Amino acid sequence: MLLSEGAGRRGFGRALAALLFVGAVGAAVPAHAAPETPLPHIVPAPVTATPRPGVTFTLSADTRIHTQPGSPAAKRVGEFLAGVLRPSTGYRLPVVPGASGRHISLLLVGADARVGEEGYQLDVTGRGVLVRARTAAGLFAGVQTLRQLLPAKVEAKTKQRGPWTVPGVRVLDYPRYAHRGAMLDVARHFFSVDEVKRYIDQIALYKVNRLHLHLTDDQGWRLEIKSWPNLTAHGGSTEVGGGPGGFYTQEQYKDLVAYAAARHITVIPEIDMPGHTNAALSSYPELNCDGVAPPPYTGIEVGFSSLCIDKDITYRFVDDVLREVAALTPGQYLHIGGDEAHATTDPDFDLFMDKVLPLVAKHGKTATGWHEFVKAGPPASAVPQFWGTKTVAPDMVAAAERGSEIVLSPATKAYLDMKYDADTKLGLSWAGYTDVQDAYDWNPGAYIEGLPAEAVRGVEAPLWSETVTDSADLEFLAFPRLPAIAELGWSPWSTHDWEKFKVRLAAQADRWDVMGVNYYASPQVPWKK
Ligand code: ACM
């Protein structure tokens, strides 16, 4: 049944028909057998997952990964899967175009229309694994589910003992929201390219599809801007606590963006303005109204800095920065911050945004910003990111009435830098303590009073880094809450159930142990050990 890349469509169609027949036979299980078979422990919960009792498929040394003929994007998903499976299984797992009932097949034909742009169908029968989707993003999502169906040690980087058995199941799955984000603050403390890649790998497993990088703040400027080199030469040389800071060259940043894209994650770069700009103001005296550069800042206060609203050079600066950032950004959105501009008057804030929002459009991008930026009346295409601590937010309802879609990051629920409880060593507590049940138990579609469910574009879990210095710290705050927010972004509300979620979450711990993820063992979760 193996087809070469050049095989005609008809031949491929016949092979596929045979393959789907295999799936149909596998599905014909007696209804009374179902109750003893637990649903697999997948996070985020799939839309539907039907076990095939008594059926399993076991990878073997001659298993191949077949991908949609003629699709380089499907082949890349196959190579990604092989990259996960080869080190631990020790199998060759060649990635070849074609389809076969006896191996793993990743196909862009035959999927149920309900899978949409990012969903998939996954069939595990006694003979093989079939993932079908309409896009490579859908195949990638299906592959994340397949990883979670395999034993946790499949994530190991060294050869492990099998068997590599997958339980028989039929999954139909697709996301609730288009925007399923994680944000990392690389400004308060700098995170290296390798540390960010590590986080990208971790969030990809939970079907997160946006990585918002908070690239600039009072304490540091982290992205090389060739037309304003002192931003990084000076502004990148500090961080909270006085450490050495750091920055990404444009080449390094492109590599990060490509690494994320290979995992079907779009990077959203944030240049925070007009406040949170001490690093820029310290790098260029001419950006200050009085022409005097302030010293670098390594504390954790907010709201004291502002670009000079009345100076023309401010807008030449912003134009140059946005031009260079846009050129590095394949995604549609540039995040322009706008939060906590306490050192900018409201009329000045309006004036600033009235000049800056058109610059975003001029460089071919769409603006997103922290929710305060709705004060300036951005266009309906602009996406406000709500980070408030209350559920009453008339400005978000009004923005939705003007046509905006809102991303929800309520600080009391989605901020991964809030402490779990009073004893948590890392993190802050200005929005309260947030254990994993708090992070999980809210409905994005009915959270802000009066905000229509359709106005919600998605959810995002920000991780601010005032107290976070390395991957171990970051993971301690992100796990297990990041998977909780990821599930809110992906899974239908009909699957929402804390009692069930906590059991599925507990099952992730074996995987985190193998991956070396430094998670917080919240007492709310029934970990197995
Ligand atoms: C924020 O937490 N200042 C967006």
Short mmCIF file of C-alpha atoms and ligand atoms in Angstrom, two decimals:
data_model
loop_
_atom_site.label_atom_id
_atom_site.label_comp_id
_atom_site.label_asym_id
_atom_site.label_seq_id
_atom_site.Cartn_x
_atom_site.Cartn_y
_atom_site.Cartn_z
CA MET A 1 0.00 0.00 0.00
CA LEU A 2 3.03 2.22 0.26
CA LEU A 3 2.95 4.96 -2.34
CA SER A 4 5.80 6.96 -3.69
CA GLU A 5 5.72 10.77 -3.67
CA GLY A 6 4.89 10.69 -7.39
CA ALA A 7 1.93 8.30 -7.11
CA GLY A 8 -1.27 9.49 -8.72
CA ARG A 9 -4.24 10.74 -6.72
CA ARG A 10 -6.38 7.78 -7.74
CA GLY A 11 -3.92 5.26 -6.39
CA PHE A 12 -3.70 7.19 -3.18
CA GLY A 13 -7.48 7.39 -2.93
CA ARG A 14 -7.76 3.61 -3.23
CA ALA A 15 -5.15 3.09 -0.55
CA LEU A 16 -6.98 5.50 1.68
CA ALA A 17 -10.33 3.81 1.12
CA ALA A 18 -8.77 0.54 2.25
CA LEU A 19 -7.31 2.27 5.26
CA LEU A 20 -10.58 3.86 6.29
CA PHE A 21 -12.27 0.50 5.96
CA VAL A 22 -9.82 -0.83 8.52
CA GLY A 23 -10.82 2.01 10.82
CA ALA A 24 -14.52 1.29 10.32
CA VAL A 25 -14.09 -2.38 11.22
CA GLY A 26 -12.12 -1.40 14.31
CA ALA A 27 -14.96 0.88 15.40
CA ALA A 28 -17.51 -1.92 15.46
CA VAL A 29 -17.14 -2.74 19.15
CA PRO A 30 -20.02 -4.05 21.23
CA ALA A 31 -21.60 -1.20 23.20
CA HIS A 32 -21.70 -3.18 26.45
CA ALA A 33 -17.89 -3.49 26.50
CA ALA A 34 -17.29 0.23 26.87
CA PRO A 35 -17.82 0.99 30.58
CA GLU A 36 -14.77 -0.91 31.92
CA THR A 37 -12.44 0.92 29.59
CA PRO A 38 -11.32 4.26 31.02
CA LEU A 39 -10.93 7.18 28.67
CA PRO A 40 -7.32 7.99 27.99
CA HIS A 41 -5.78 10.73 30.13
CA ILE A 42 -5.43 13.48 27.55
CA VAL A 43 -4.87 17.18 28.37
CA PRO A 44 -6.55 19.21 26.95
CA ALA A 45 -9.65 17.01 26.98
CA PRO A 46 -10.62 16.03 23.43
CA VAL A 47 -14.07 16.88 22.07
CA THR A 48 -14.84 13.16 21.89
CA ALA A 49 -12.70 10.12 22.62
CA THR A 50 -14.18 6.65 22.36
CA PRO A 51 -12.08 3.77 23.63
CA ARG A 52 -11.84 0.58 21.60
CA PRO A 53 -11.92 -1.92 24.44
CA GLY A 54 -9.35 -4.67 24.22
CA VAL A 55 -7.67 -3.09 21.20
CA THR A 56 -4.08 -1.90 21.25
CA PHE A 57 -1.40 -1.03 18.73
CA THR A 58 2.27 -1.52 19.56
CA LEU A 59 5.09 0.26 17.78
CA SER A 60 7.81 -2.04 16.51
CA ALA A 61 11.25 -1.78 14.99
CA ASP A 62 9.73 -1.79 11.50
CA THR A 63 7.00 0.81 12.15
CA ARG A 64 7.00 3.57 9.56
CA ILE A 65 5.45 7.04 9.67
CA HIS A 66 3.52 7.64 6.46
CA THR A 67 2.63 11.19 5.56
CA GLN A 68 0.36 12.79 3.00
CA PRO A 69 1.99 12.47 -0.43
CA GLY A 70 2.99 15.82 -1.89
CA SER A 71 2.73 17.71 1.40
CA PRO A 72 6.05 18.97 2.80
CA ALA A 73 4.13 20.38 5.80
CA ALA A 74 2.69 16.94 6.65
CA LYS A 75 6.17 15.46 6.22
CA ARG A 76 7.53 17.98 8.74
CA VAL A 77 4.88 16.88 11.25
CA GLY A 78 5.96 13.28 10.60
CA GLU A 79 9.59 14.23 11.20
CA PHE A 80 8.59 16.00 14.42
CA LEU A 81 6.85 12.83 15.63
CA ALA A 82 9.84 10.71 14.63
CA GLY A 83 12.08 13.16 16.51
CA VAL A 84 10.09 12.51 19.70
CA LEU A 85 9.87 8.73 19.25
CA ARG A 86 13.30 7.74 17.93
CA PRO A 87 15.54 8.50 20.95
CA SER A 88 13.40 6.60 23.46
CA THR A 89 12.27 3.68 21.28
CA GLY A 90 15.54 3.27 19.42
CA TYR A 91 13.48 2.51 16.30
CA ARG A 92 14.32 3.93 12.88
CA LEU A 93 10.77 5.13 12.19
CA PRO A 94 11.35 6.26 8.61
CA VAL A 95 9.07 9.07 7.46
CA VAL A 96 7.79 8.21 4.00
CA PRO A 97 5.00 9.49 1.77
CA GLY A 98 1.98 7.23 1.53
CA ALA A 99 -0.64 5.58 3.68
CA SER A 100 -0.77 2.25 5.39
CA GLY A 101 -3.12 0.57 7.83
CA ARG A 102 -0.19 -1.16 9.54
CA HIS A 103 1.87 1.84 10.57
CA ILE A 104 1.35 5.46 11.62
CA SER A 105 -0.29 7.59 8.92
CA LEU A 106 -0.66 11.38 8.97
CA LEU A 107 -3.05 12.33 6.20
CA LEU A 108 -4.64 15.50 4.91
CA VAL A 109 -7.62 13.71 3.39
CA GLY A 110 -10.72 12.06 4.76
CA ALA A 111 -11.15 14.07 7.97
CA ASP A 112 -14.59 14.94 9.27
CA ALA A 113 -15.43 18.56 8.34
CA ARG A 114 -15.90 19.38 12.04
CA VAL A 115 -12.13 19.25 12.59
CA GLY A 116 -11.82 22.68 10.95
CA GLU A 117 -8.44 24.37 10.58
CA GLU A 118 -6.72 23.00 13.68
CA GLY A 119 -8.56 19.82 14.63
CA TYR A 120 -7.96 16.17 13.77
CA GLN A 121 -9.30 12.67 13.92
CA LEU A 122 -7.18 9.98 15.51
CA ASP A 123 -7.90 6.29 15.08
CA VAL A 124 -5.88 3.69 16.91
CA THR A 125 -6.84 0.20 15.81
CA GLY A 126 -5.07 -3.13 16.27
CA ARG A 127 -3.32 -2.53 12.96
CA GLY A 128 -2.09 1.02 13.14
CA VAL A 129 -2.54 4.69 13.95
CA LEU A 130 -4.31 7.00 11.56
CA VAL A 131 -4.35 10.78 12.07
CA ARG A 132 -6.45 12.76 9.63
CA ALA A 133 -6.79 16.53 9.44
CA ARG A 134 -7.36 19.29 6.93
CA THR A 135 -4.13 21.11 7.77
CA ALA A 136 -0.65 20.34 9.08
CA ALA A 137 -1.63 22.22 12.26
CA GLY A 138 -4.39 19.66 12.76
CA LEU A 139 -1.97 16.78 12.20
CA PHE A 140 0.40 18.38 14.71
CA ALA A 141 -2.40 18.57 17.29
CA GLY A 142 -3.20 14.90 16.64
CA VAL A 143 0.44 14.01 17.15
CA GLN A 144 0.37 15.71 20.58
CA THR A 145 -2.56 13.48 21.53
CA LEU A 146 -0.72 10.41 20.24
CA ARG A 147 2.30 11.32 22.42
CA GLN A 148 0.04 11.38 25.45
CA LEU A 149 -1.40 7.95 24.55
CA LEU A 150 2.09 6.41 24.58
CA PRO A 151 3.89 5.53 27.83
CA ALA A 152 5.44 8.61 29.50
CA LYS A 153 8.99 7.33 28.99
CA VAL A 154 8.53 7.84 25.25
CA GLU A 155 9.57 11.43 26.04
CA ALA A 156 13.01 10.28 27.21
CA LYS A 157 16.09 11.40 25.28
CA THR A 158 17.78 8.01 25.72
CA LYS A 159 16.73 4.51 24.71
CA GLN A 160 14.17 2.93 27.03
CA ARG A 161 12.63 -0.51 27.27
CA GLY A 162 9.23 -0.93 25.55
CA PRO A 163 6.63 -2.09 24.85
CA TRP A 164 5.38 1.03 23.07
CA THR A 165 1.69 0.29 23.23
CA VAL A 166 -1.10 2.70 22.33
CA PRO A 167 -4.64 1.99 23.56
CA GLY A 168 -7.28 1.59 20.87
CA VAL A 169 -9.31 4.77 20.61
CA ARG A 170 -11.22 6.93 18.20
CA VAL A 171 -10.82 10.67 18.76
CA LEU A 172 -12.54 13.60 17.05
CA ASP A 173 -11.09 16.83 18.32
CA TYR A 174 -10.84 20.54 17.55
CA PRO A 175 -10.25 23.74 19.55
CA ARG A 176 -12.79 25.96 21.26
CA TYR A 177 -10.70 29.10 20.62
CA ALA A 178 -8.38 30.36 17.89
CA HIS A 179 -6.04 31.99 20.43
CA ARG A 180 -4.49 29.65 22.98
CA GLY A 181 -1.56 31.58 24.30
CA ALA A 182 1.30 31.59 26.73
CA MET A 183 3.26 34.75 27.50
CA LEU A 184 6.83 34.86 28.72
CA ASP A 185 8.38 38.01 30.19
CA VAL A 186 11.99 37.89 29.00
CA ALA A 187 12.48 41.54 30.04
CA ARG A 188 12.46 41.44 33.89
CA HIS A 189 14.82 38.48 33.69
CA PHE A 190 16.37 37.42 30.43
CA PHE A 191 15.79 33.86 29.17
CA SER A 192 18.24 32.38 26.68
CA VAL A 193 17.21 31.03 23.27
CA ASP A 194 17.55 27.48 24.63
CA GLU A 195 15.40 28.27 27.68
CA VAL A 196 12.66 29.74 25.48
CA LYS A 197 12.84 26.71 23.14
CA ARG A 198 12.45 24.44 26.14
CA TYR A 199 9.27 26.30 27.11
CA ILE A 200 8.01 26.18 23.51
CA ASP A 201 8.39 22.39 23.58
CA GLN A 202 6.48 22.19 26.84
CA ILE A 203 3.54 24.37 25.74
CA ALA A 204 3.29 22.64 22.33
CA LEU A 205 2.42 19.39 24.10
CA TYR A 206 -0.75 21.10 25.39
CA LYS A 207 -1.80 22.48 21.99
CA VAL A 208 -0.91 26.10 22.81
CA ASN A 209 -0.61 27.95 19.49
CA ARG A 210 0.61 31.46 20.45
CA LEU A 211 3.76 32.49 22.29
CA HIS A 212 3.61 36.14 23.31
CA LEU A 213 7.13 37.38 24.13
CA HIS A 214 7.24 40.44 26.39
CA LEU A 215 10.48 41.74 24.87
CA THR A 216 10.87 45.17 26.45
CA ASP A 217 10.27 46.74 29.83
CA ASP A 218 11.82 49.14 32.33
CA GLN A 219 14.45 46.58 33.28
CA GLY A 220 15.62 45.47 29.85
CA TRP A 221 15.34 45.64 26.06
CA ARG A 222 15.79 42.12 24.65
CA LEU A 223 15.58 42.32 20.85
CA GLU A 224 18.29 43.74 18.60
CA ILE A 225 16.99 46.76 16.66
CA LYS A 226 19.62 47.53 14.02
CA SER A 227 18.62 51.19 13.61
CA TRP A 228 18.83 51.85 17.38
CA PRO A 229 21.71 49.64 18.54
CA ASN A 230 22.05 51.11 22.02
CA LEU A 231 18.66 49.61 22.96
CA THR A 232 20.39 46.29 23.43
CA ALA A 233 24.03 47.40 23.90
CA HIS A 234 22.98 49.44 26.94
CA GLY A 235 19.29 48.64 27.52
CA GLY A 236 19.84 44.89 27.29
CA SER A 237 22.66 44.79 29.82
CA THR A 238 20.61 44.69 33.01
CA GLU A 239 17.72 42.84 34.60
CA VAL A 240 15.84 42.71 37.89
CA GLY A 241 18.29 42.33 40.73
CA GLY A 242 21.23 43.69 38.72
CA GLY A 243 22.16 40.51 36.80
CA PRO A 244 23.75 40.64 33.35
CA GLY A 245 20.51 40.60 31.32
CA GLY A 246 20.98 39.76 27.66
CA PHE A 247 19.23 40.08 24.33
CA TYR A 248 18.42 38.20 21.14
CA THR A 249 20.20 39.15 17.95
CA GLN A 250 17.80 39.29 15.02
CA GLU A 251 19.28 35.99 13.78
CA GLN A 252 18.63 34.33 17.15
CA TYR A 253 15.13 35.75 17.24
CA LYS A 254 14.38 34.42 13.74
CA ASP A 255 15.59 31.03 14.90
CA LEU A 256 13.17 31.19 17.86
CA VAL A 257 10.28 32.20 15.61
CA ALA A 258 11.09 29.31 13.23
CA TYR A 259 11.40 26.85 16.12
CA ALA A 260 7.97 27.90 17.35
CA ALA A 261 6.50 27.76 13.82
CA ALA A 262 7.74 24.18 13.44
CA ARG A 263 5.55 23.44 16.47
CA HIS A 264 2.59 25.34 14.97
CA ILE A 265 3.08 28.19 17.45
CA THR A 266 3.01 31.80 16.25
CA VAL A 267 5.22 34.23 18.16
CA ILE A 268 3.55 37.54 19.09
CA PRO A 269 6.27 40.08 19.89
CA GLU A 270 5.47 42.79 22.44
CA ILE A 271 7.11 46.19 22.49
CA ASP A 272 5.54 47.75 25.57
CA MET A 273 4.77 51.49 25.17
CA PRO A 274 4.46 54.30 26.14
CA GLY A 275 5.11 53.20 29.76
CA HIS A 276 7.41 50.35 30.80
CA THR A 277 10.10 52.04 28.71
CA ASN A 278 12.93 52.89 31.11
CA ALA A 279 15.39 50.60 29.27
CA ALA A 280 14.80 52.55 26.02
CA LEU A 281 14.84 55.93 27.78
CA SER A 282 18.09 54.97 29.50
CA SER A 283 19.64 53.99 26.15
CA TYR A 284 18.80 57.21 24.26
CA PRO A 285 18.71 60.58 26.07
CA GLU A 286 16.89 62.17 23.11
CA LEU A 287 13.80 60.03 23.82
CA ASN A 288 13.35 61.84 27.15
CA CYS A 289 11.38 65.10 27.33
CA ASP A 290 14.25 66.70 29.31
CA GLY A 291 16.95 65.11 27.15
CA VAL A 292 18.48 63.36 30.16
CA ALA A 293 18.78 59.56 30.16
CA PRO A 294 17.70 57.93 33.44
CA PRO A 295 19.93 55.26 34.94
CA PRO A 296 19.14 51.59 34.22
CA TYR A 297 16.45 50.18 36.49
CA THR A 298 16.70 46.84 38.27
CA GLY A 299 13.79 47.08 40.74
CA ILE A 300 10.23 45.78 40.31
CA GLU A 301 8.07 48.90 40.63
CA VAL A 302 5.84 49.80 37.68
CA GLY A 303 4.25 52.89 36.18
CA PHE A 304 7.06 55.47 36.43
CA SER A 305 8.39 55.71 32.85
CA SER A 306 6.95 57.21 29.66
CA LEU A 307 8.17 57.90 26.16
CA CYS A 308 8.03 61.65 25.44
CA ILE A 309 4.65 62.14 23.76
CA ASP A 310 5.43 65.61 22.31
CA LYS A 311 8.69 64.82 20.53
CA ASP A 312 8.79 63.86 16.85
CA ILE A 313 11.75 61.60 17.48
CA THR A 314 9.52 59.39 19.62
CA TYR A 315 7.51 58.44 16.53
CA ARG A 316 10.61 57.99 14.35
CA PHE A 317 11.83 55.62 17.06
CA VAL A 318 8.55 53.70 17.24
CA ASP A 319 8.31 53.55 13.44
CA ASP A 320 11.83 52.10 13.15
CA VAL A 321 11.25 49.57 15.92
CA LEU A 322 7.90 48.43 14.55
CA ARG A 323 9.33 48.18 11.01
CA GLU A 324 12.16 45.92 12.17
CA VAL A 325 9.94 43.85 14.45
CA ALA A 326 7.29 43.44 11.72
CA ALA A 327 9.98 42.21 9.32
CA LEU A 328 10.88 39.49 11.84
CA THR A 329 7.25 38.50 12.41
CA PRO A 330 5.44 36.07 10.10
CA GLY A 331 2.34 36.31 12.33
CA GLN A 332 -0.38 38.91 11.95
CA TYR A 333 -0.12 40.58 15.35
CA LEU A 334 2.23 43.05 17.00
CA HIS A 335 1.61 43.67 20.70
CA ILE A 336 2.17 47.31 21.63
CA GLY A 337 1.64 47.02 25.38
CA GLY A 338 -0.13 50.12 26.68
CA ASP A 339 -0.47 48.84 30.26
CA GLU A 340 0.14 50.79 33.45
CA ALA A 341 1.04 54.03 31.65
CA HIS A 342 0.68 55.90 34.95
CA ALA A 343 3.37 58.43 33.96
CA THR A 344 1.43 59.37 30.81
CA THR A 345 -1.72 61.51 31.07
CA ASP A 346 -4.89 60.16 29.42
CA PRO A 347 -4.85 62.83 26.68
CA ASP A 348 -1.17 62.05 26.01
CA PHE A 349 -1.94 58.32 25.92
CA ASP A 350 -4.63 59.00 23.27
CA LEU A 351 -2.27 61.17 21.27
CA PHE A 352 0.42 58.48 21.43
CA MET A 353 -1.86 55.62 20.40
CA ASP A 354 -3.43 57.75 17.64
CA LYS A 355 0.04 58.03 16.10
CA VAL A 356 1.27 54.52 16.87
CA LEU A 357 -1.75 52.41 15.85
CA PRO A 358 -1.45 53.57 12.20
CA LEU A 359 2.26 52.66 12.28
CA VAL A 360 1.33 49.07 13.12
CA ALA A 361 -0.98 49.02 10.08
CA LYS A 362 1.66 50.74 7.93
CA HIS A 363 3.98 47.80 8.57
CA GLY A 364 1.28 45.35 7.52
CA LYS A 365 0.31 44.12 10.97
CA THR A 366 -2.66 44.20 13.31
CA ALA A 367 -2.35 45.62 16.82
CA THR A 368 -2.93 43.79 20.03
CA GLY A 369 -2.35 45.39 23.41
CA TRP A 370 -3.10 45.21 27.12
CA HIS A 371 -6.70 46.12 27.85
CA GLU A 372 -5.92 49.72 28.81
CA PHE A 373 -5.26 50.50 25.15
CA VAL A 374 -9.01 50.48 24.42
CA LYS A 375 -9.02 53.95 26.08
CA ALA A 376 -7.53 55.25 22.84
CA GLY A 377 -10.30 53.74 20.68
CA PRO A 378 -8.24 51.32 18.57
CA PRO A 379 -9.82 49.91 15.38
CA ALA A 380 -12.17 46.92 15.61
CA SER A 381 -9.41 44.68 14.27
CA ALA A 382 -7.29 45.42 17.35
CA VAL A 383 -7.29 42.73 20.03
CA PRO A 384 -7.41 43.87 23.67
CA GLN A 385 -5.84 41.49 26.16
CA PHE A 386 -7.82 41.66 29.42
CA TRP A 387 -5.66 41.25 32.53
CA GLY A 388 -8.01 42.72 35.16
CA THR A 389 -8.87 41.28 38.54
CA LYS A 390 -12.63 41.93 38.33
CA THR A 391 -15.34 40.34 36.20
CA VAL A 392 -16.99 43.70 35.60
CA ALA A 393 -15.23 45.40 32.68
CA PRO A 394 -17.55 47.72 30.75
CA ASP A 395 -14.64 48.89 28.57
CA MET A 396 -14.20 45.31 27.27
CA VAL A 397 -17.95 45.02 26.59
CA ALA A 398 -17.85 48.34 24.73
CA ALA A 399 -14.80 47.24 22.70
CA ALA A 400 -16.65 44.06 21.76
CA GLU A 401 -19.64 46.17 20.71
CA ARG A 402 -17.29 48.06 18.39
CA GLY A 403 -16.27 44.72 16.88
CA SER A 404 -13.13 43.77 18.80
CA GLU A 405 -12.43 40.24 19.93
CA ILE A 406 -10.89 39.94 23.39
CA VAL A 407 -8.13 37.67 24.69
CA LEU A 408 -8.68 36.80 28.34
CA SER A 409 -5.79 36.70 30.81
CA PRO A 410 -7.54 37.59 34.09
CA ALA A 411 -4.74 38.09 36.60
CA THR A 412 -6.62 36.20 39.31
CA LYS A 413 -6.87 33.10 37.10
CA ALA A 414 -4.38 33.08 34.26
CA TYR A 415 -1.29 34.86 35.69
CA LEU A 416 1.22 32.07 36.16
CA ASP A 417 3.42 34.31 38.31
CA MET A 418 0.92 34.54 41.15
CA LYS A 419 1.90 32.39 44.13
CA TYR A 420 -0.01 29.13 44.64
CA ASP A 421 -0.36 29.86 48.35
CA ALA A 422 1.32 31.84 51.14
CA ASP A 423 4.24 29.39 51.24
CA THR A 424 5.18 29.58 47.56
CA LYS A 425 8.78 30.83 47.38
CA LEU A 426 8.54 32.25 43.86
CA GLY A 427 6.02 34.65 42.37
CA LEU A 428 3.98 37.64 43.47
CA SER A 429 0.59 37.86 45.17
CA TRP A 430 -0.95 41.22 44.24
CA ALA A 431 -3.83 39.40 42.47
CA GLY A 432 -4.11 36.83 45.27
CA TYR A 433 -3.05 33.19 45.47
CA THR A 434 -3.93 30.97 42.54
CA ASP A 435 -3.76 27.24 43.00
CA VAL A 436 -4.45 25.01 40.01
CA GLN A 437 -8.18 24.67 40.71
CA ASP A 438 -8.53 28.48 40.66
CA ALA A 439 -6.64 28.58 37.37
CA TYR A 440 -8.95 25.93 35.91
CA ASP A 441 -12.38 26.77 37.32
CA TRP A 442 -13.67 29.64 35.20
CA ASN A 443 -15.47 29.80 31.90
CA PRO A 444 -13.83 32.15 29.39
CA GLY A 445 -17.09 32.30 27.46
CA ALA A 446 -19.03 33.69 30.44
CA TYR A 447 -16.38 35.39 32.54
CA ILE A 448 -16.78 39.13 31.96
CA GLU A 449 -20.27 40.34 32.75
CA GLY A 450 -22.16 41.19 29.58
CA LEU A 451 -19.36 40.14 27.21
CA PRO A 452 -20.89 37.91 24.53
CA ALA A 453 -19.28 34.48 24.25
CA GLU A 454 -18.53 35.08 20.57
CA ALA A 455 -16.43 38.16 21.44
CA VAL A 456 -13.86 35.96 23.18
CA ARG A 457 -10.93 35.21 20.90
CA GLY A 458 -9.24 32.97 23.41
CA VAL A 459 -7.16 32.75 26.54
CA GLU A 460 -3.56 33.38 27.41
CA ALA A 461 -1.43 32.53 30.44
CA PRO A 462 1.19 35.23 31.12
CA LEU A 463 4.30 34.49 33.15
CA TRP A 464 5.94 37.66 34.46
CA SER A 465 9.52 37.17 35.54
CA GLU A 466 10.22 39.55 38.43
CA THR A 467 11.02 36.54 40.65
CA VAL A 468 11.85 33.99 37.97
CA THR A 469 15.44 33.52 36.79
CA ASP A 470 15.73 30.19 35.00
CA SER A 471 13.81 27.28 33.47
CA ALA A 472 13.37 25.50 36.80
CA ASP A 473 11.69 28.60 38.31
CA LEU A 474 9.57 29.14 35.25
CA GLU A 475 8.37 25.54 35.19
CA PHE A 476 7.55 25.59 38.89
CA LEU A 477 5.05 28.39 38.24
CA ALA A 478 3.81 27.17 34.84
CA PHE A 479 3.16 23.54 35.81
CA PRO A 480 0.51 22.48 36.52
CA ARG A 481 -1.36 25.75 35.81
CA LEU A 482 -0.33 26.21 32.17
CA PRO A 483 -2.05 22.94 31.15
CA ALA A 484 -5.18 24.16 32.99
CA ILE A 485 -5.33 27.36 30.94
CA ALA A 486 -4.43 25.42 27.78
CA GLU A 487 -7.43 23.17 28.42
CA LEU A 488 -9.72 26.21 28.82
CA GLY A 489 -8.47 27.37 25.43
CA TRP A 490 -8.91 24.07 23.62
CA SER A 491 -11.61 21.92 25.20
CA PRO A 492 -15.35 22.45 24.87
CA TRP A 493 -17.09 23.65 28.02
CA SER A 494 -19.10 20.41 27.99
CA THR A 495 -15.93 18.55 29.08
CA HIS A 496 -15.22 20.95 31.95
CA ASP A 497 -15.07 19.06 35.23
CA TRP A 498 -12.46 19.70 37.93
CA GLU A 499 -12.84 16.23 39.45
CA LYS A 500 -11.98 14.64 36.11
CA PHE A 501 -9.41 17.22 35.12
CA LYS A 502 -7.36 16.73 38.26
CA VAL A 503 -7.08 13.00 37.53
CA ARG A 504 -5.98 13.66 33.95
CA LEU A 505 -3.53 16.27 35.24
CA ALA A 506 -2.08 13.83 37.77
CA ALA A 507 -1.38 11.43 34.93
CA GLN A 508 0.83 14.08 33.28
CA ALA A 509 3.35 13.99 36.15
CA ASP A 510 5.12 10.83 34.90
CA ARG A 511 5.70 12.64 31.63
CA TRP A 512 6.99 15.78 33.37
CA ASP A 513 9.37 13.62 35.42
CA VAL A 514 10.77 12.09 32.24
CA MET A 515 11.02 15.52 30.59
CA GLY A 516 12.66 17.03 33.68
CA VAL A 517 9.85 19.56 34.18
CA ASN A 518 10.12 21.10 37.64
CA TYR A 519 6.39 21.15 38.44
CA TYR A 520 4.68 22.19 41.65
CA ALA A 521 3.02 19.16 43.27
CA SER A 522 -0.15 21.00 44.25
CA PRO A 523 -2.00 19.25 47.10
CA GLN A 524 -5.19 19.75 45.06
CA VAL A 525 -4.11 17.09 42.56
CA PRO A 526 -4.16 13.32 43.29
CA TRP A 527 -0.59 12.64 42.13
CA LYS A 528 0.15 8.95 42.06
CA LYS A 529 3.17 9.13 44.37
C1 ACM B 1 0.26 43.80 33.26
O1 ACM B 1 0.19 42.88 34.10
N1 ACM B 1 0.79 44.96 33.58
C2 ACM B 1 -0.26 43.63 31.92
#
